[in-house]
Amino acid sequence: DVKVTQSSRYLVKRTGEKVFLECVQDMDHENMFWYRQDPGLGLRLIYFSYDVKMKEKGDIPEGYSVSREKKERFSLILESASTNQTSMYLCASSSAGSGGLNTEAFFGQGTRLTVV
Amino acid sequence: AQSVSQHNHHVILSEAASLELGCNYSYGGTVNLFWYVQYPGQHLQLLLKYFSGDPLVKGIKGFEAEFIKSKFSFNLRKPSVQWSDTAEYFCAASPHNTDKLIFGTGTRLQVFP
């Protein structure tokens, strides 16, 4: 059974703290994604990684950074958490497409982060 | 910039009613298109996908979607909904030259018995 695991389901952090959200996949996927999900705004892509140490900004990268040192792990970092980063964070992974055909993304359960 | 639009934010139906959820994408080139579903308390999962070929694609649980290239649309349909279809539905697009996956804002579907 395919699995994308996010390290925490719920997190509460204080404003200004450095926050690490961890995601691990066991499918040997090349691609990994971080999204935030907010009511009425859907899923917005924060960062995308298509290989180890390779990353690409999504639509809302401000205030976030990422790290992909190993293929199976993709970390999202909030350098200095702010209250407007309170949200549900979703990690996903997919295998690299070929011939123009993209593949299905598999999602983790999400981390609900509250910044107080 | 690439984007995906879903016009219906909240849809309320009775069981056995027909469903159509709209999805439009803005990208000039070839795209792969997806519908994902998120049942209450669960993670997102794939409902169906379109890559090429027959523009009418069938997915799980009786869902289907039609790709209309001239309208940049990929609408989701189901002839007769069930209470268990209550969920949030997301349309997504991925251009052929990248594996980046862009989602729409989602449609919350409530089905009453």
PDB file of N, CA, C and O in Angstrom, chain A residues 9 31 33 35 37 40-43 45 48 50 56-59 90 94-97 99-109, chain B residues 1-2 9 31-32 34 36 38 41-46 49 51-52 88 90 94-106:
ATOM      1  N   ARG A   9       0.001  15.361  12.901  1.00  0.00           N
ATOM      2  CA  ARG A   9      -1.352  15.697  12.463  1.00  0.00           C
ATOM      3  C   ARG A   9      -1.734  17.096  12.925  1.00  0.00           C
ATOM      4  O   ARG A   9      -2.425  17.821  12.209  1.00  0.00           O
ATOM      5  N   ASN A  31       8.930  13.085  -7.614  1.00  0.00           N
ATOM      6  CA  ASN A  31       8.312  14.381  -7.335  1.00  0.00           C
ATOM      7  C   ASN A  31       7.724  14.411  -5.936  1.00  0.00           C
ATOM      8  O   ASN A  31       7.090  13.451  -5.491  1.00  0.00           O
ATOM      9  N   PHE A  33       5.612  17.411  -3.261  1.00  0.00           N
ATOM     10  CA  PHE A  33       4.920  18.700  -3.265  1.00  0.00           C
ATOM     11  C   PHE A  33       4.532  19.091  -1.841  1.00  0.00           C
ATOM     12  O   PHE A  33       4.221  18.228  -1.023  1.00  0.00           O
ATOM     13  N   TYR A  35       1.589  21.695  -0.286  1.00  0.00           N
ATOM     14  CA  TYR A  35       0.463  22.584  -0.509  1.00  0.00           C
ATOM     15  C   TYR A  35      -0.052  23.066   0.844  1.00  0.00           C
ATOM     16  O   TYR A  35       0.102  22.399   1.855  1.00  0.00           O
ATOM     17  N   GLN A  37      -3.873  24.170   2.383  1.00  0.00           N
ATOM     18  CA  GLN A  37      -5.299  24.100   2.066  1.00  0.00           C
ATOM     19  C   GLN A  37      -6.061  25.005   3.006  1.00  0.00           C
ATOM     20  O   GLN A  37      -6.001  24.831   4.227  1.00  0.00           O
ATOM     21  N   GLY A  40     -12.179  27.796   0.889  1.00  0.00           N
ATOM     22  CA  GLY A  40     -12.479  28.740  -0.180  1.00  0.00           C
ATOM     23  C   GLY A  40     -11.320  29.038  -1.109  1.00  0.00           C
ATOM     24  O   GLY A  40     -11.508  29.660  -2.158  1.00  0.00           O
ATOM     25  N   LEU A  41     -10.125  28.594  -0.730  1.00  0.00           N
ATOM     26  CA  LEU A  41      -8.941  28.855  -1.564  1.00  0.00           C
ATOM     27  C   LEU A  41      -8.371  27.583  -2.182  1.00  0.00           C
ATOM     28  O   LEU A  41      -7.452  27.641  -3.000  1.00  0.00           O
ATOM     29  N   GLY A  42      -8.888  26.447  -1.774  1.00  0.00           N
ATOM     30  CA  GLY A  42      -8.418  25.185  -2.349  1.00  0.00           C
ATOM     31  C   GLY A  42      -7.017  24.842  -1.913  1.00  0.00           C
ATOM     32  O   GLY A  42      -6.572  25.220  -0.820  1.00  0.00           O
ATOM     33  N   LEU A  43      -6.303  24.128  -2.760  1.00  0.00           N
ATOM     34  CA  LEU A  43      -4.922  23.773  -2.496  1.00  0.00           C
ATOM     35  C   LEU A  43      -4.022  24.718  -3.271  1.00  0.00           C
ATOM     36  O   LEU A  43      -4.138  24.831  -4.494  1.00  0.00           O
ATOM     37  N   LEU A  45      -0.086  25.631  -4.191  1.00  0.00           N
ATOM     38  CA  LEU A  45       1.236  25.032  -4.206  1.00  0.00           C
ATOM     39  C   LEU A  45       2.267  25.982  -3.604  1.00  0.00           C
ATOM     40  O   LEU A  45       2.410  27.122  -4.046  1.00  0.00           O
ATOM     41  N   PHE A  48       7.620  22.699  -4.959  1.00  0.00           N
ATOM     42  CA  PHE A  48       7.608  21.447  -5.695  1.00  0.00           C
ATOM     43  C   PHE A  48       9.065  21.002  -5.864  1.00  0.00           C
ATOM     44  O   PHE A  48       9.931  21.833  -6.150  1.00  0.00           O
ATOM     45  N   TYR A  50      11.405  18.069  -7.880  1.00  0.00           N
ATOM     46  CA  TYR A  50      11.357  17.021  -8.890  1.00  0.00           C
ATOM     47  C   TYR A  50      12.563  16.081  -8.819  1.00  0.00           C
ATOM     48  O   TYR A  50      12.715  15.172  -9.640  1.00  0.00           O
ATOM     49  N   GLU A  56      11.384  23.907  -6.970  1.00  0.00           N
ATOM     50  CA  GLU A  56      10.806  24.948  -7.796  1.00  0.00           C
ATOM     51  C   GLU A  56       9.728  25.648  -6.968  1.00  0.00           C
ATOM     52  O   GLU A  56       8.948  24.978  -6.273  1.00  0.00           O
ATOM     53  N   LYS A  57       9.692  26.963  -7.025  1.00  0.00           N
ATOM     54  CA  LYS A  57       8.673  27.700  -6.278  1.00  0.00           C
ATOM     55  C   LYS A  57       7.303  27.442  -6.865  1.00  0.00           C
ATOM     56  O   LYS A  57       7.131  27.329  -8.082  1.00  0.00           O
ATOM     57  N   GLY A  58       6.339  27.390  -5.966  1.00  0.00           N
ATOM     58  CA  GLY A  58       4.963  27.307  -6.400  1.00  0.00           C
ATOM     59  C   GLY A  58       4.336  28.685  -6.447  1.00  0.00           C
ATOM     60  O   GLY A  58       5.015  29.676  -6.699  1.00  0.00           O
ATOM     61  N   ASP A  59       3.048  28.755  -6.150  1.00  0.00           N
ATOM     62  CA  ASP A  59       2.336  30.028  -6.237  1.00  0.00           C
ATOM     63  C   ASP A  59       2.515  30.911  -5.007  1.00  0.00           C
ATOM     64  O   ASP A  59       2.386  32.121  -5.087  1.00  0.00           O
ATOM     65  N   LEU A  90      -0.507  20.076   3.280  1.00  0.00           N
ATOM     66  CA  LEU A  90      -0.571  18.758   2.652  1.00  0.00           C
ATOM     67  C   LEU A  90       0.690  18.482   1.863  1.00  0.00           C
ATOM     68  O   LEU A  90       1.153  19.331   1.101  1.00  0.00           O
ATOM     69  N   SER A  94       4.611  12.009  -6.424  1.00  0.00           N
ATOM     70  CA  SER A  94       4.238  11.325  -7.659  1.00  0.00           C
ATOM     71  C   SER A  94       5.504  10.887  -8.370  1.00  0.00           C
ATOM     72  O   SER A  94       6.581  11.458  -8.150  1.00  0.00           O
ATOM     73  N   SER A  95       5.370   9.913  -9.227  1.00  0.00           N
ATOM     74  CA  SER A  95       6.533   9.496 -10.009  1.00  0.00           C
ATOM     75  C   SER A  95       6.671  10.418 -11.213  1.00  0.00           C
ATOM     76  O   SER A  95       5.703  11.066 -11.637  1.00  0.00           O
ATOM     77  N   ALA A  96       7.856  10.499 -11.734  1.00  0.00           N
ATOM     78  CA  ALA A  96       8.116  11.390 -12.862  1.00  0.00           C
ATOM     79  C   ALA A  96       7.326  10.932 -14.075  1.00  0.00           C
ATOM     80  O   ALA A  96       7.233   9.744 -14.357  1.00  0.00           O
ATOM     81  N   GLY A  97       6.739  11.896 -14.763  1.00  0.00           N
ATOM     82  CA  GLY A  97       6.017  11.570 -15.974  1.00  0.00           C
ATOM     83  C   GLY A  97       6.979  11.297 -17.114  1.00  0.00           C
ATOM     84  O   GLY A  97       8.159  11.622 -17.040  1.00  0.00           O
ATOM     85  N   GLY A  99       6.968  11.051 -21.650  1.00  0.00           N
ATOM     86  CA  GLY A  99       6.186  11.178 -22.868  1.00  0.00           C
ATOM     87  C   GLY A  99       5.029  12.137 -22.717  1.00  0.00           C
ATOM     88  O   GLY A  99       4.010  12.014 -23.389  1.00  0.00           O
ATOM     89  N   GLY A 100       5.178  13.094 -21.794  1.00  0.00           N
ATOM     90  CA  GLY A 100       4.109  14.063 -21.591  1.00  0.00           C
ATOM     91  C   GLY A 100       2.989  13.577 -20.704  1.00  0.00           C
ATOM     92  O   GLY A 100       2.009  14.282 -20.487  1.00  0.00           O
ATOM     93  N   LEU A 101       3.136  12.382 -20.174  1.00  0.00           N
ATOM     94  CA  LEU A 101       2.069  11.849 -19.327  1.00  0.00           C
ATOM     95  C   LEU A 101       2.460  11.986 -17.866  1.00  0.00           C
ATOM     96  O   LEU A 101       3.433  11.394 -17.423  1.00  0.00           O
ATOM     97  N   ASN A 102       1.711  12.787 -17.143  1.00  0.00           N
ATOM     98  CA  ASN A 102       1.946  12.926 -15.718  1.00  0.00           C
ATOM     99  C   ASN A 102       1.278  11.775 -14.978  1.00  0.00           C
ATOM    100  O   ASN A 102       0.401  11.115 -15.512  1.00  0.00           O
ATOM    101  N   THR A 103       1.704  11.586 -13.751  1.00  0.00           N
ATOM    102  CA  THR A 103       1.170  10.472 -12.980  1.00  0.00           C
ATOM    103  C   THR A 103       0.385  10.969 -11.787  1.00  0.00           C
ATOM    104  O   THR A 103       0.469  12.128 -11.405  1.00  0.00           O
ATOM    105  N   GLU A 104      -0.353  10.053 -11.207  1.00  0.00           N
ATOM    106  CA  GLU A 104      -1.201  10.382 -10.063  1.00  0.00           C
ATOM    107  C   GLU A 104      -0.360  10.809  -8.872  1.00  0.00           C
ATOM    108  O   GLU A 104       0.701  10.229  -8.596  1.00  0.00           O
ATOM    109  N   ALA A 105      -0.830  11.813  -8.165  1.00  0.00           N
ATOM    110  CA  ALA A 105      -0.190  12.241  -6.923  1.00  0.00           C
ATOM    111  C   ALA A 105      -0.877  11.569  -5.744  1.00  0.00           C
ATOM    112  O   ALA A 105      -2.099  11.428  -5.728  1.00  0.00           O
ATOM    113  N   PHE A 106      -0.070  11.152  -4.780  1.00  0.00           N
ATOM    114  CA  PHE A 106      -0.588  10.542  -3.550  1.00  0.00           C
ATOM    115  C   PHE A 106      -0.357  11.512  -2.402  1.00  0.00           C
ATOM    116  O   PHE A 106       0.713  12.101  -2.285  1.00  0.00           O
ATOM    117  N   PHE A 107      -1.366  11.639  -1.570  1.00  0.00           N
ATOM    118  CA  PHE A 107      -1.331  12.649  -0.523  1.00  0.00           C
ATOM    119  C   PHE A 107      -1.201  12.054   0.865  1.00  0.00           C
ATOM    120  O   PHE A 107      -1.679  10.953   1.136  1.00  0.00           O
ATOM    121  N   GLY A 108      -0.564  12.827   1.729  1.00  0.00           N
ATOM    122  CA  GLY A 108      -0.559  12.509   3.147  1.00  0.00           C
ATOM    123  C   GLY A 108      -1.836  12.981   3.812  1.00  0.00           C
ATOM    124  O   GLY A 108      -2.701  13.590   3.169  1.00  0.00           O
ATOM    125  N   GLN A 109      -1.947  12.716   5.112  1.00  0.00           N
ATOM    126  CA  GLN A 109      -3.158  13.055   5.862  1.00  0.00           C
ATOM    127  C   GLN A 109      -3.233  14.539   6.216  1.00  0.00           C
ATOM    128  O   GLN A 109      -4.295  15.027   6.591  1.00  0.00           O
TER     129      GLN A 109
ATOM    130  N   ALA B   1       0.010  33.114 -16.017  1.00  0.00           N
ATOM    131  CA  ALA B   1       0.318  31.987 -15.130  1.00  0.00           C
ATOM    132  C   ALA B   1      -0.749  30.904 -15.294  1.00  0.00           C
ATOM    133  O   ALA B   1      -1.902  31.184 -15.596  1.00  0.00           O
ATOM    134  N   GLN B   2      -0.332  29.667 -15.060  1.00  0.00           N
ATOM    135  CA  GLN B   2      -1.296  28.582 -15.166  1.00  0.00           C
ATOM    136  C   GLN B   2      -2.270  28.665 -14.005  1.00  0.00           C
ATOM    137  O   GLN B   2      -1.878  28.958 -12.872  1.00  0.00           O
ATOM    138  N   HIS B   9     -18.772  26.689  -5.759  1.00  0.00           N
ATOM    139  CA  HIS B   9     -18.059  26.561  -4.495  1.00  0.00           C
ATOM    140  C   HIS B   9     -18.760  25.591  -3.549  1.00  0.00           C
ATOM    141  O   HIS B   9     -18.118  24.874  -2.789  1.00  0.00           O
ATOM    142  N   VAL B  31      -2.226  19.762 -21.634  1.00  0.00           N
ATOM    143  CA  VAL B  31      -2.239  19.518 -20.189  1.00  0.00           C
ATOM    144  C   VAL B  31      -2.807  18.142 -19.880  1.00  0.00           C
ATOM    145  O   VAL B  31      -3.574  17.577 -20.663  1.00  0.00           O
ATOM    146  N   ASN B  32      -2.407  17.638 -18.747  1.00  0.00           N
ATOM    147  CA  ASN B  32      -3.059  16.479 -18.154  1.00  0.00           C
ATOM    148  C   ASN B  32      -4.041  17.013 -17.119  1.00  0.00           C
ATOM    149  O   ASN B  32      -3.740  17.982 -16.413  1.00  0.00           O
ATOM    150  N   PHE B  34      -7.049  16.237 -13.968  1.00  0.00           N
ATOM    151  CA  PHE B  34      -7.398  15.306 -12.900  1.00  0.00           C
ATOM    152  C   PHE B  34      -8.592  15.847 -12.111  1.00  0.00           C
ATOM    153  O   PHE B  34      -8.793  17.061 -12.008  1.00  0.00           O
ATOM    154  N   TYR B  36      -9.750  15.123  -8.124  1.00  0.00           N
ATOM    155  CA  TYR B  36      -9.487  14.471  -6.841  1.00  0.00           C
ATOM    156  C   TYR B  36     -10.682  14.695  -5.930  1.00  0.00           C
ATOM    157  O   TYR B  36     -11.401  15.695  -6.039  1.00  0.00           O
ATOM    158  N   GLN B  38     -11.949  14.542  -1.694  1.00  0.00           N
ATOM    159  CA  GLN B  38     -11.555  14.482  -0.289  1.00  0.00           C
ATOM    160  C   GLN B  38     -12.803  14.245   0.541  1.00  0.00           C
ATOM    161  O   GLN B  38     -13.604  15.172   0.736  1.00  0.00           O
ATOM    162  N   GLY B  41     -12.575  13.995   6.678  1.00  0.00           N
ATOM    163  CA  GLY B  41     -11.584  13.367   7.537  1.00  0.00           C
ATOM    164  C   GLY B  41     -10.574  12.476   6.826  1.00  0.00           C
ATOM    165  O   GLY B  41      -9.757  11.829   7.483  1.00  0.00           O
ATOM    166  N   GLN B  42     -10.636  12.449   5.507  1.00  0.00           N
ATOM    167  CA  GLN B  42      -9.723  11.576   4.774  1.00  0.00           C
ATOM    168  C   GLN B  42      -8.777  12.381   3.893  1.00  0.00           C
ATOM    169  O   GLN B  42      -8.979  13.566   3.655  1.00  0.00           O
ATOM    170  N   HIS B  43      -7.746  11.701   3.390  1.00  0.00           N
ATOM    171  CA  HIS B  43      -6.809  12.383   2.508  1.00  0.00           C
ATOM    172  C   HIS B  43      -7.363  12.442   1.089  1.00  0.00           C
ATOM    173  O   HIS B  43      -8.290  11.720   0.749  1.00  0.00           O
ATOM    174  N   LEU B  44      -6.796  13.317   0.286  1.00  0.00           N
ATOM    175  CA  LEU B  44      -7.213  13.420  -1.115  1.00  0.00           C
ATOM    176  C   LEU B  44      -6.892  12.137  -1.867  1.00  0.00           C
ATOM    177  O   LEU B  44      -5.843  11.533  -1.677  1.00  0.00           O
ATOM    178  N   GLN B  45      -7.812  11.770  -2.752  1.00  0.00           N
ATOM    179  CA  GLN B  45      -7.553  10.597  -3.576  1.00  0.00           C
ATOM    180  C   GLN B  45      -8.047  10.860  -4.990  1.00  0.00           C
ATOM    181  O   GLN B  45      -8.954  11.650  -5.214  1.00  0.00           O
ATOM    182  N   LEU B  46      -7.435  10.166  -5.949  1.00  0.00           N
ATOM    183  CA  LEU B  46      -7.749  10.381  -7.351  1.00  0.00           C
ATOM    184  C   LEU B  46      -9.115   9.795  -7.704  1.00  0.00           C
ATOM    185  O   LEU B  46      -9.422   8.656  -7.357  1.00  0.00           O
ATOM    186  N   LYS B  49      -8.695  10.744 -14.368  1.00  0.00           N
ATOM    187  CA  LYS B  49      -7.662  11.550 -15.018  1.00  0.00           C
ATOM    188  C   LYS B  49      -7.816  11.480 -16.531  1.00  0.00           C
ATOM    189  O   LYS B  49      -8.345  10.498 -17.066  1.00  0.00           O
ATOM    190  N   PHE B  51      -5.429  12.072 -20.010  1.00  0.00           N
ATOM    191  CA  PHE B  51      -4.121  12.349 -20.601  1.00  0.00           C
ATOM    192  C   PHE B  51      -4.254  12.639 -22.086  1.00  0.00           C
ATOM    193  O   PHE B  51      -3.720  13.611 -22.600  1.00  0.00           O
ATOM    194  N   SER B  52      -4.957  11.774 -22.807  1.00  0.00           N
ATOM    195  CA  SER B  52      -5.128  11.945 -24.245  1.00  0.00           C
ATOM    196  C   SER B  52      -6.188  10.940 -24.703  1.00  0.00           C
ATOM    197  O   SER B  52      -6.682  10.136 -23.915  1.00  0.00           O
ATOM    198  N   GLU B  88     -15.442  17.007  -0.741  1.00  0.00           N
ATOM    199  CA  GLU B  88     -14.945  18.165  -1.483  1.00  0.00           C
ATOM    200  C   GLU B  88     -14.220  17.643  -2.727  1.00  0.00           C
ATOM    201  O   GLU B  88     -13.436  16.691  -2.651  1.00  0.00           O
ATOM    202  N   PHE B  90     -11.864  18.436  -6.124  1.00  0.00           N
ATOM    203  CA  PHE B  90     -10.843  19.349  -6.638  1.00  0.00           C
ATOM    204  C   PHE B  90     -10.453  18.959  -8.052  1.00  0.00           C
ATOM    205  O   PHE B  90     -10.122  17.803  -8.319  1.00  0.00           O
ATOM    206  N   SER B  94      -1.896  19.651 -14.957  1.00  0.00           N
ATOM    207  CA  SER B  94      -0.442  19.543 -15.001  1.00  0.00           C
ATOM    208  C   SER B  94      -0.010  19.637 -16.452  1.00  0.00           C
ATOM    209  O   SER B  94      -0.366  18.778 -17.259  1.00  0.00           O
ATOM    210  N   PRO B  95       0.740  20.689 -16.812  1.00  0.00           N
ATOM    211  CA  PRO B  95       1.185  20.809 -18.204  1.00  0.00           C
ATOM    212  C   PRO B  95       2.103  19.662 -18.581  1.00  0.00           C
ATOM    213  O   PRO B  95       2.800  19.094 -17.738  1.00  0.00           O
ATOM    214  N   HIS B  96       2.133  19.341 -19.853  1.00  0.00           N
ATOM    215  CA  HIS B  96       2.924  18.208 -20.328  1.00  0.00           C
ATOM    216  C   HIS B  96       4.412  18.370 -20.097  1.00  0.00           C
ATOM    217  O   HIS B  96       5.140  17.410 -19.979  1.00  0.00           O
ATOM    218  N   ASN B  97       4.898  19.608 -20.044  1.00  0.00           N
ATOM    219  CA  ASN B  97       6.334  19.803 -19.939  1.00  0.00           C
ATOM    220  C   ASN B  97       6.836  19.886 -18.503  1.00  0.00           C
ATOM    221  O   ASN B  97       7.984  20.224 -18.269  1.00  0.00           O
ATOM    222  N   THR B  98       5.954  19.592 -17.541  1.00  0.00           N
ATOM    223  CA  THR B  98       6.353  19.635 -16.143  1.00  0.00           C
ATOM    224  C   THR B  98       5.479  18.692 -15.341  1.00  0.00           C
ATOM    225  O   THR B  98       4.386  18.358 -15.772  1.00  0.00           O
ATOM    226  N   ASP B  99       5.976  18.253 -14.202  1.00  0.00           N
ATOM    227  CA  ASP B  99       5.154  17.433 -13.311  1.00  0.00           C
ATOM    228  C   ASP B  99       4.447  18.272 -12.260  1.00  0.00           C
ATOM    229  O   ASP B  99       3.778  17.735 -11.377  1.00  0.00           O
ATOM    230  N   LYS B 100       4.579  19.600 -12.354  1.00  0.00           N
ATOM    231  CA  LYS B 100       3.920  20.475 -11.389  1.00  0.00           C
ATOM    232  C   LYS B 100       2.411  20.298 -11.493  1.00  0.00           C
ATOM    233  O   LYS B 100       1.859  20.227 -12.591  1.00  0.00           O
ATOM    234  N   LEU B 101       1.740  20.260 -10.349  1.00  0.00           N
ATOM    235  CA  LEU B 101       0.304  19.992 -10.304  1.00  0.00           C
ATOM    236  C   LEU B 101      -0.399  21.167  -9.640  1.00  0.00           C
ATOM    237  O   LEU B 101      -0.126  21.480  -8.476  1.00  0.00           O
ATOM    238  N   ILE B 102      -1.308  21.800 -10.380  1.00  0.00           N
ATOM    239  CA  ILE B 102      -2.015  22.993  -9.902  1.00  0.00           C
ATOM    240  C   ILE B 102      -3.482  22.639  -9.663  1.00  0.00           C
ATOM    241  O   ILE B 102      -4.120  22.043 -10.534  1.00  0.00           O
ATOM    242  N   PHE B 103      -3.997  23.040  -8.504  1.00  0.00           N
ATOM    243  CA  PHE B 103      -5.368  22.725  -8.132  1.00  0.00           C
ATOM    244  C   PHE B 103      -6.283  23.940  -8.229  1.00  0.00           C
ATOM    245  O   PHE B 103      -5.854  25.082  -8.114  1.00  0.00           O
ATOM    246  N   GLY B 104      -7.559  23.657  -8.392  1.00  0.00           N
ATOM    247  CA  GLY B 104      -8.582  24.683  -8.284  1.00  0.00           C
ATOM    248  C   GLY B 104      -8.978  24.888  -6.831  1.00  0.00           C
ATOM    249  O   GLY B 104      -8.426  24.273  -5.920  1.00  0.00           O
ATOM    250  N   THR B 105      -9.960  25.758  -6.616  1.00  0.00           N
ATOM    251  CA  THR B 105     -10.350  26.122  -5.255  1.00  0.00           C
ATOM    252  C   THR B 105     -11.264  25.098  -4.593  1.00  0.00           C
ATOM    253  O   THR B 105     -11.540  25.194  -3.411  1.00  0.00           O
ATOM    254  N   GLY B 106     -11.741  24.131  -5.361  1.00  0.00           N
ATOM    255  CA  GLY B 106     -12.546  23.078  -4.777  1.00  0.00           C
ATOM    256  C   GLY B 106     -14.034  23.380  -4.783  1.00  0.00           C
ATOM    257  O   GLY B 106     -14.461  24.541  -4.783  1.00  0.00           O
TER     258      GLY B 106
END
